[in-house]
CSV table of C-alpha atoms in Angstrom, one decimal:
chain,number,residue,atom,x,y,z
N,1,MET,CA,15.9,22.3,-15.4
N,2,ILE,CA,13.7,25.4,-16.2
N,3,GLU,CA,10.7,25.3,-13.9
N,4,PRO,CA,7.3,25.8,-15.5
N,5,SER,CA,6.2,29.4,-15.6
N,6,THR,CA,3.9,31.6,-17.6
N,7,THR,CA,7.0,33.0,-19.4
N,8,GLY,CA,8.6,29.8,-20.3
N,9,ARG,CA,7.9,27.2,-23.0
N,10,ALA,CA,4.4,27.4,-24.4
N,11,ALA,CA,2.5,24.6,-22.8
N,12,PRO,CA,0.1,22.6,-24.9
N,13,VAL,CA,-3.6,23.6,-24.3
N,14,ARG,CA,-6.0,20.8,-25.2
N,15,SER,CA,-9.8,20.7,-25.0
N,16,LEU,CA,-10.2,17.0,-24.2
N,17,ALA,CA,-11.1,16.5,-20.5
N,18,LEU,CA,-10.2,13.2,-19.0
N,19,ARG,CA,-12.7,11.9,-16.5
N,20,ARG,CA,-13.4,8.4,-15.4
N,21,ALA,CA,-16.9,7.1,-16.1
N,22,PHE,CA,-17.6,4.8,-13.1
N,23,ALA,CA,-20.8,3.1,-14.2
N,24,GLY,CA,-23.9,3.3,-16.4
N,25,SER,CA,-27.2,4.1,-14.9
N,26,LEU,CA,-28.3,0.6,-14.1
N,27,GLY,CA,-25.1,-0.1,-12.1
N,28,PHE,CA,-25.6,3.2,-10.2
N,29,ILE,CA,-29.2,2.4,-9.4
N,30,ALA,CA,-28.2,-0.9,-8.0
N,31,PHE,CA,-25.6,0.8,-5.8
N,32,VAL,CA,-28.2,3.3,-4.5
N,33,ILE,CA,-30.7,0.5,-3.8
N,34,ALA,CA,-28.0,-1.5,-2.0
N,35,CYS,CA,-27.4,1.6,0.2
N,36,GLY,CA,-31.1,1.7,1.1
N,37,LEU,CA,-31.6,5.2,-0.3
N,38,ALA,CA,-34.5,6.5,-2.5
N,39,ILE,CA,-34.2,6.6,-6.2
N,40,PRO,CA,-34.4,10.0,-7.8
N,41,SER,CA,-37.4,10.9,-10.1
N,42,PRO,CA,-36.6,11.0,-13.8
N,43,VAL,CA,-35.3,14.4,-14.6
N,44,ALA,CA,-33.4,14.9,-17.9
N,45,ALA,CA,-30.1,16.9,-17.8
N,46,ALA,CA,-30.6,20.5,-18.6
N,47,ASP,CA,-29.0,21.7,-21.8
N,48,GLY,CA,-29.0,25.4,-20.6
N,49,ALA,CA,-26.3,27.2,-18.7
N,50,THR,CA,-27.9,26.4,-15.3
N,51,PRO,CA,-27.0,22.9,-13.9
N,52,GLN,CA,-30.0,20.6,-13.4
N,53,ILE,CA,-30.9,19.9,-9.8
N,54,ILE,CA,-31.8,16.2,-9.2
N,55,HIS,CA,-34.2,15.5,-6.3
N,56,LEU,CA,-34.7,12.3,-4.3
N,57,THR,CA,-38.5,12.1,-4.2
N,58,GLY,CA,-39.6,8.5,-4.4
N,59,SER,CA,-38.7,4.8,-4.4
N,60,SER,CA,-40.5,3.5,-7.5
N,61,GLU,CA,-39.0,5.7,-10.1
N,62,THR,CA,-35.8,5.2,-12.2
N,63,ILE,CA,-33.0,7.6,-12.9
N,64,GLU,CA,-32.8,9.2,-16.4
N,65,PRO,CA,-31.3,6.5,-18.7
N,66,ASP,CA,-29.0,9.0,-20.3
N,67,LEU,CA,-27.2,9.9,-17.1
N,68,LYS,CA,-23.8,8.6,-16.2
N,69,LEU,CA,-21.8,9.1,-13.0
N,70,LEU,CA,-18.4,10.7,-13.4
N,71,CYS,CA,-16.0,10.2,-10.6
N,72,PRO,CA,-13.5,13.0,-9.8
N,73,GLN,CA,-10.1,12.7,-11.4
N,74,GLY,CA,-7.2,15.0,-11.6
N,75,GLY,CA,-8.2,18.4,-10.2
N,76,ALA,CA,-11.9,17.7,-9.9
N,77,THR,CA,-13.1,17.4,-6.3
N,78,GLN,CA,-16.8,16.2,-6.6
N,79,PRO,CA,-18.6,13.5,-8.6
N,80,ARG,CA,-20.8,14.8,-11.4
N,81,PHE,CA,-23.4,13.6,-13.9
N,82,GLU,CA,-23.0,13.5,-17.7
N,83,ASN,CA,-25.8,13.3,-20.2
N,84,VAL,CA,-24.3,10.8,-22.6
N,85,THR,CA,-26.7,11.9,-25.3
N,86,THR,CA,-25.9,15.6,-25.2
N,87,GLY,CA,-22.4,15.5,-23.6
N,88,LYS,CA,-23.5,18.0,-21.0
N,89,ILE,CA,-21.8,17.6,-17.6
N,90,PHE,CA,-23.4,19.1,-14.4
N,91,ALA,CA,-23.0,19.0,-10.7
N,92,ILE,CA,-25.0,16.9,-8.2
N,93,TYR,CA,-26.8,19.2,-5.8
N,94,ASP,CA,-29.0,16.8,-3.8
N,95,PRO,CA,-27.0,16.0,-0.6
N,96,LYS,CA,-28.2,12.4,-0.3
N,97,LEU,CA,-27.4,11.6,-3.9
N,98,GLU,CA,-24.1,13.3,-3.6
N,99,ALA,CA,-23.2,11.2,-0.6
N,100,VAL,CA,-24.0,8.0,-2.5
N,101,ALA,CA,-22.0,9.2,-5.5
N,102,GLU,CA,-19.0,10.0,-3.3
N,103,LYS,CA,-19.1,6.6,-1.7
N,104,ALA,CA,-19.4,4.9,-5.1
N,105,CYS,CA,-16.5,6.8,-6.5
N,106,GLY,CA,-14.4,6.2,-3.3
N,107,SER,CA,-14.7,2.5,-3.8
N,108,SER,CA,-13.5,2.9,-7.4
N,109,LEU,CA,-10.4,5.0,-6.6
N,110,ALA,CA,-8.7,2.7,-4.1
N,111,ALA,CA,-4.9,2.1,-4.3
N,112,PRO,CA,-3.1,1.2,-6.4
N,113,GLU,CA,-5.0,3.2,-8.9
N,114,SER,CA,-4.8,6.4,-6.8
N,115,SER,CA,-1.2,7.1,-7.8
N,116,ASN,CA,0.4,9.7,-10.0
N,117,VAL,CA,3.8,8.1,-10.4
N,118,GLN,CA,4.6,4.5,-11.6
N,119,ILE,CA,8.2,3.3,-11.3
N,120,LEU,CA,9.2,0.2,-13.2
N,121,ASN,CA,12.4,-1.8,-12.6
N,122,THR,CA,13.5,-3.6,-15.8
N,123,THR,CA,17.2,-3.5,-14.9
N,124,GLY,CA,17.3,-7.2,-14.1
N,125,LYS,CA,18.7,-6.4,-10.7
N,126,LEU,CA,17.6,-5.1,-7.3
N,127,LEU,CA,17.0,-1.4,-7.5
N,128,LEU,CA,17.1,1.2,-4.7
N,129,VAL,CA,14.9,4.2,-5.7
N,130,GLY,CA,15.0,7.5,-3.8
N,131,PHE,CA,12.9,10.6,-3.8
N,132,ALA,CA,13.5,14.2,-2.7
N,133,PRO,CA,10.3,16.3,-2.6
N,134,GLN,CA,9.8,19.9,-3.5
N,135,ALA,CA,8.9,22.1,-0.5
N,136,GLY,CA,5.4,21.4,0.7
N,137,ALA,CA,5.0,18.1,-1.1
N,138,LYS,CA,5.3,14.6,0.2
N,139,ILE,CA,5.3,11.0,-1.2
N,140,THR,CA,3.1,8.1,-0.2
N,141,TRP,CA,4.7,4.8,-1.4
N,142,GLY,CA,1.9,2.5,-2.5
N,143,ALA,CA,1.4,-0.9,-4.1
N,144,GLY,CA,4.5,-2.7,-5.1
N,145,CYS,CA,6.9,-0.3,-3.4
N,146,GLY,CA,7.8,-2.4,-0.4
N,147,THR,CA,8.8,-1.0,3.0
N,148,PRO,CA,10.1,2.6,2.8
N,149,ILE,CA,13.6,3.4,4.1
N,150,LYS,CA,13.6,6.6,6.1
N,151,GLY,CA,10.4,7.4,4.2
N,152,THR,CA,12.5,8.6,1.2
N,153,SER,CA,13.6,5.3,-0.5
N,154,VAL,CA,12.3,1.9,-1.5
N,155,ILE,CA,13.9,-1.3,-2.9
N,156,LEU,CA,12.3,-2.6,-6.0
N,157,PRO,CA,12.7,-6.3,-6.9
N,158,VAL,CA,13.5,-7.5,-10.4
N,159,ASN,CA,10.6,-6.5,-12.6
N,160,GLY,CA,9.1,-4.6,-9.7
N,161,ASN,CA,6.3,-2.1,-10.3
N,162,CYS,CA,6.0,0.6,-7.7
N,163,ARG,CA,3.0,3.0,-7.6
N,164,ALA,CA,3.3,6.2,-5.5
N,165,MET,CA,1.3,9.4,-4.9
N,166,VAL,CA,3.1,12.7,-4.6
N,167,THR,CA,1.1,15.7,-3.4
N,168,ASP,CA,1.2,19.0,-5.4
N,169,SER,CA,3.1,22.1,-4.4
N,170,VAL,CA,3.9,25.5,-5.9
N,171,ALA,CA,7.4,25.5,-4.5
N,172,ASN,CA,10.5,25.6,-6.6
N,173,PRO,CA,12.8,23.8,-7.3
N,174,GLY,CA,10.7,20.7,-8.1
N,175,SER,CA,11.0,17.2,-6.8
N,176,ARG,CA,13.7,14.6,-7.6
N,177,PHE,CA,13.9,10.9,-8.2
N,178,CYS,CA,17.1,8.9,-8.5
N,179,ALA,CA,18.2,5.2,-8.2
N,180,ALA,CA,21.1,2.8,-7.7
N,181,ILE,CA,21.6,-0.9,-8.2
N,182,VAL,CA,22.0,-2.7,-4.8
N,183,SER,CA,23.4,-6.1,-4.0
N,184,VAL,CA,21.5,-8.9,-2.3
N,185,ALA,CA,23.7,-8.5,0.8
N,186,SER,CA,22.8,-4.8,1.2
N,187,SER,CA,19.2,-5.0,0.3
N,188,GLY,CA,17.7,-5.0,3.8
N,189,ALA,CA,15.6,-2.0,4.8
N,190,SER,CA,18.3,-0.5,6.9
N,191,SER,CA,18.6,3.2,7.8
N,192,SER,CA,21.9,3.4,6.0
N,193,GLY,CA,20.3,2.4,2.7
N,194,ALA,CA,18.3,5.6,1.9
N,195,LEU,CA,19.2,7.7,-1.2
N,196,ASP,CA,19.5,11.5,-1.0
N,197,CYS,CA,18.4,12.5,-4.5
N,198,SER,CA,19.0,16.2,-3.6
N,199,LYS,CA,22.7,15.2,-4.0
N,200,ALA,CA,22.3,13.1,-7.1
N,201,GLN,CA,24.4,15.4,-9.3
N,202,GLN,CA,27.3,15.3,-6.9
N,203,GLN,CA,27.0,11.5,-6.7
N,204,ASN,CA,26.8,11.2,-10.5
N,205,ARG,CA,23.4,9.7,-10.5
N,206,THR,CA,20.8,10.0,-13.3
N,207,LEU,CA,18.4,12.7,-12.2
N,208,ILE,CA,14.6,12.6,-12.9
N,209,GLU,CA,13.1,16.0,-12.3
N,210,PRO,CA,9.3,16.1,-11.9
N,211,TYR,CA,7.4,19.2,-10.8
N,212,PHE,CA,4.0,18.4,-9.3
N,213,GLN,CA,1.9,21.5,-10.0
N,214,PRO,CA,-1.6,21.9,-8.6
N,215,GLY,CA,-4.5,22.9,-10.8
N,216,PRO,CA,-5.4,24.8,-12.8
N,217,CYS,CA,-2.6,23.7,-15.1
N,218,VAL,CA,-2.1,24.0,-18.9
N,219,GLY,CA,-5.7,24.8,-19.6
N,220,TYR,CA,-7.4,22.3,-17.2
N,221,ASN,CA,-8.9,22.7,-13.8
N,222,ALA,CA,-6.6,19.8,-12.8
N,223,SER,CA,-3.1,19.1,-11.6
N,224,CYS,CA,-0.2,18.3,-13.9
N,225,ILE,CA,3.3,16.8,-13.7
N,226,TRP,CA,6.2,18.5,-15.5
N,227,TYR,CA,9.0,16.1,-16.2
N,228,ASP,CA,12.6,15.9,-17.6
N,229,ILE,CA,15.9,14.0,-17.3
N,230,SER,CA,19.0,15.8,-16.2
N,231,VAL,CA,22.6,14.5,-16.7
N,232,ILE,CA,24.1,17.9,-16.0
N,233,PRO,CA,27.5,17.8,-14.1
N,234,ALA,CA,27.3,19.4,-10.6
N,235,ASN,CA,29.1,22.6,-11.5
N,236,CYS,CA,28.4,22.9,-15.3
N,237,THR,CA,27.2,26.1,-16.8
N,238,ASP,CA,26.1,27.1,-20.3
N,239,ALA,CA,29.5,28.8,-20.7
N,240,ASP,CA,31.3,25.7,-19.7
N,241,TRP,CA,29.3,23.7,-22.3
N,242,SER,CA,30.2,26.2,-25.0
N,243,SER,CA,33.8,26.1,-24.0
N,244,ASN,CA,34.7,22.4,-23.5
N,245,TYR,CA,31.4,20.4,-23.0
N,246,CYS,CA,31.7,21.0,-19.2
N,247,ALA,CA,35.0,19.2,-18.8
N,248,ASN,CA,36.3,19.2,-15.2
N,249,THR,CA,32.9,20.3,-13.7
N,250,GLY,CA,32.1,17.1,-11.8
N,251,GLY,CA,31.3,14.6,-14.4
N,252,ALA,CA,27.9,13.7,-15.9
N,253,ALA,CA,25.1,13.0,-13.5
N,254,TYR,CA,24.5,9.5,-15.0
N,255,ASN,CA,24.5,6.0,-13.5
N,256,LEU,CA,21.4,4.3,-15.0
N,257,PRO,CA,19.5,4.4,-18.2
N,258,VAL,CA,15.9,5.5,-17.9
N,259,THR,CA,12.8,6.5,-19.9
N,260,LEU,CA,10.1,8.9,-18.9
N,261,SER,CA,6.6,8.7,-20.4
N,262,CYS,CA,3.1,10.0,-19.6
N,263,ALA,CA,0.3,7.5,-19.2
N,264,GLY,CA,-3.1,8.6,-20.4
N,265,ALA,CA,-5.2,9.4,-23.4
N,266,LEU,CA,-3.2,12.5,-24.3
N,267,PRO,CA,0.1,11.5,-26.0
N,268,GLU,CA,3.1,13.4,-24.6
N,269,PRO,CA,6.9,13.1,-25.3
N,270,THR,CA,8.8,10.0,-24.2
N,271,TYR,CA,12.3,10.8,-23.1
N,272,ILE,CA,14.9,8.0,-23.5
N,273,CYS,CA,18.4,8.3,-21.9
N,274,LYS,CA,20.9,5.4,-22.2
N,275,GLY,CA,24.6,4.8,-22.1
N,276,PRO,CA,27.2,3.7,-22.4
N,277,ALA,CA,28.9,6.7,-20.9
N,278,GLY,CA,31.9,7.9,-22.9
N,279,SER,CA,33.7,10.7,-24.7
N,280,LYS,CA,31.1,11.4,-27.4
N,281,TYR,CA,30.5,14.9,-25.8
N,282,GLY,CA,33.9,15.6,-24.2
N,283,SER,CA,35.5,14.2,-21.1
N,284,ALA,CA,32.5,14.5,-18.7
N,285,LYS,CA,31.4,11.0,-19.6
N,286,TYR,CA,27.9,11.8,-20.8
N,287,PRO,CA,25.7,8.9,-21.9
N,288,GLY,CA,26.0,8.3,-25.6
N,289,ASN,CA,22.4,7.4,-26.4
N,290,CYS,CA,20.5,10.2,-24.6
N,291,GLY,CA,19.5,12.2,-27.7
N,292,ASN,CA,21.2,15.0,-29.4
N,293,PRO,CA,22.0,17.9,-26.9
N,294,ASN,CA,22.3,20.3,-29.8
N,295,ALA,CA,18.9,19.5,-31.2
N,296,SER,CA,16.2,22.1,-31.1
N,297,TYR,CA,13.2,19.8,-30.9
N,298,ARG,CA,11.8,17.3,-28.4
N,299,PRO,CA,10.8,13.7,-29.2
N,300,GLY,CA,7.2,12.6,-29.8
N,301,PRO,CA,5.2,10.0,-27.8
N,302,SER,CA,7.4,7.1,-29.2
N,303,GLY,CA,10.7,8.8,-28.4
N,304,SER,CA,13.5,9.7,-30.8
N,305,PRO,CA,17.2,9.1,-30.4
N,306,THR,CA,18.1,12.2,-32.4
N,307,ALA,CA,15.8,14.6,-30.5
N,308,LEU,CA,16.7,16.5,-27.3
N,309,ASN,CA,16.0,13.8,-24.6
N,310,ALA,CA,17.7,15.3,-21.5
N,311,TYR,CA,19.5,18.3,-20.1
N,312,PHE,CA,23.3,18.1,-20.7
N,313,TYR,CA,23.8,21.6,-19.5
N,314,PRO,CA,21.4,24.2,-17.8
N,315,ASP,CA,20.2,25.6,-21.2
N,316,ASP,CA,18.6,28.9,-20.2
N,317,ASN,CA,17.3,29.4,-23.7
N,318,SER,CA,13.5,29.3,-24.2
N,319,TYR,CA,13.6,27.0,-27.2
N,320,GLY,CA,14.2,23.2,-27.4
N,321,GLN,CA,14.2,22.5,-23.7
N,322,PRO,CA,13.7,18.8,-23.1
N,323,ASN,CA,10.9,19.1,-20.5
N,324,ALA,CA,7.2,18.1,-21.0
N,325,VAL,CA,4.0,17.8,-19.0
N,326,CYS,CA,1.5,15.2,-18.0
N,327,PRO,CA,-1.7,17.2,-18.2
N,328,ASN,CA,-5.1,16.8,-16.5
N,329,GLY,CA,-4.1,14.4,-13.8
N,330,GLN,CA,-2.3,11.9,-16.1
N,331,ALA,CA,0.4,9.7,-14.4
N,332,LEU,CA,4.1,9.8,-15.0
N,333,THR,CA,5.9,6.5,-15.6
N,334,ILE,CA,9.6,6.2,-14.8
N,335,THR,CA,11.2,3.1,-16.2
N,336,PHE,CA,14.8,2.1,-15.3
N,337,LEU,CA,16.3,0.1,-18.1
N,338,PRO,CA,18.9,-2.7,-18.2
N,339,GLY,CA,22.5,-2.0,-19.1
N,340,LEU,CA,24.6,1.2,-18.4
């Protein structure tokens, strides 16, 4: 995988900011009243460069009807107000109102929503999912993930939906997810059941390679998640691929079909990698339905079987790399599929 950098693939820069509107003015007033705090006097949002300061001065006034509370999402750290008429967004400067806003937003961001990774098990079997973090990052297994094994792995039931939160880090290489089918007899949360995804290539496991980058990222003051699928054999090089499709370099890192997609309002590429494994690309047993490794373009949001869907070899070239990004705090969805 080529880690994101300022000299690599040109990242998409978009102007649309994703923020979650928690409530309209009436709902917010009710929350403030319930907390026993005074209501601010009606002050319209300023349309100039200086943010409007809202004061708490009385108990018989109402907040400006055009104001909406915006809870922090992605890289934002504080609640803010939006004038829904003008679209102007500005900070909350009054300490009391800010405290109420933070409490209101805190109640709206409880797990399982506070996750940046969703893992779906559609294999029809029990699935053991492992994670190896990039340096400085850690994972918190959330709703639907079950009891962690050694903190690095969880067992997902059939049709399981696991939501997790991974913290950001600037360290390279990035993080790793991998998975394996487990039998009912071995499905107990024993210490011997953890997966070490840092060795996924050597164990011929499909490798999901996210990089959790703190903000600002790709044009936003927010975090982002770079993502790709790798089926590169453990000792494969670009020269080996050009010579004999990486024959005798350890075999393809592939054991399960998977898709990667980016949940959110901004459409990003969906990568689809499926078997069966075979001799379509030499003797390394690459998956046969993982896109075209010789293509020079990535799939769109709906995926494309002819585009470049995964890394078959390191591919140090700057064009056509099958990695994409979930911008502005959007979540990454990893779906393990049925079949081989």
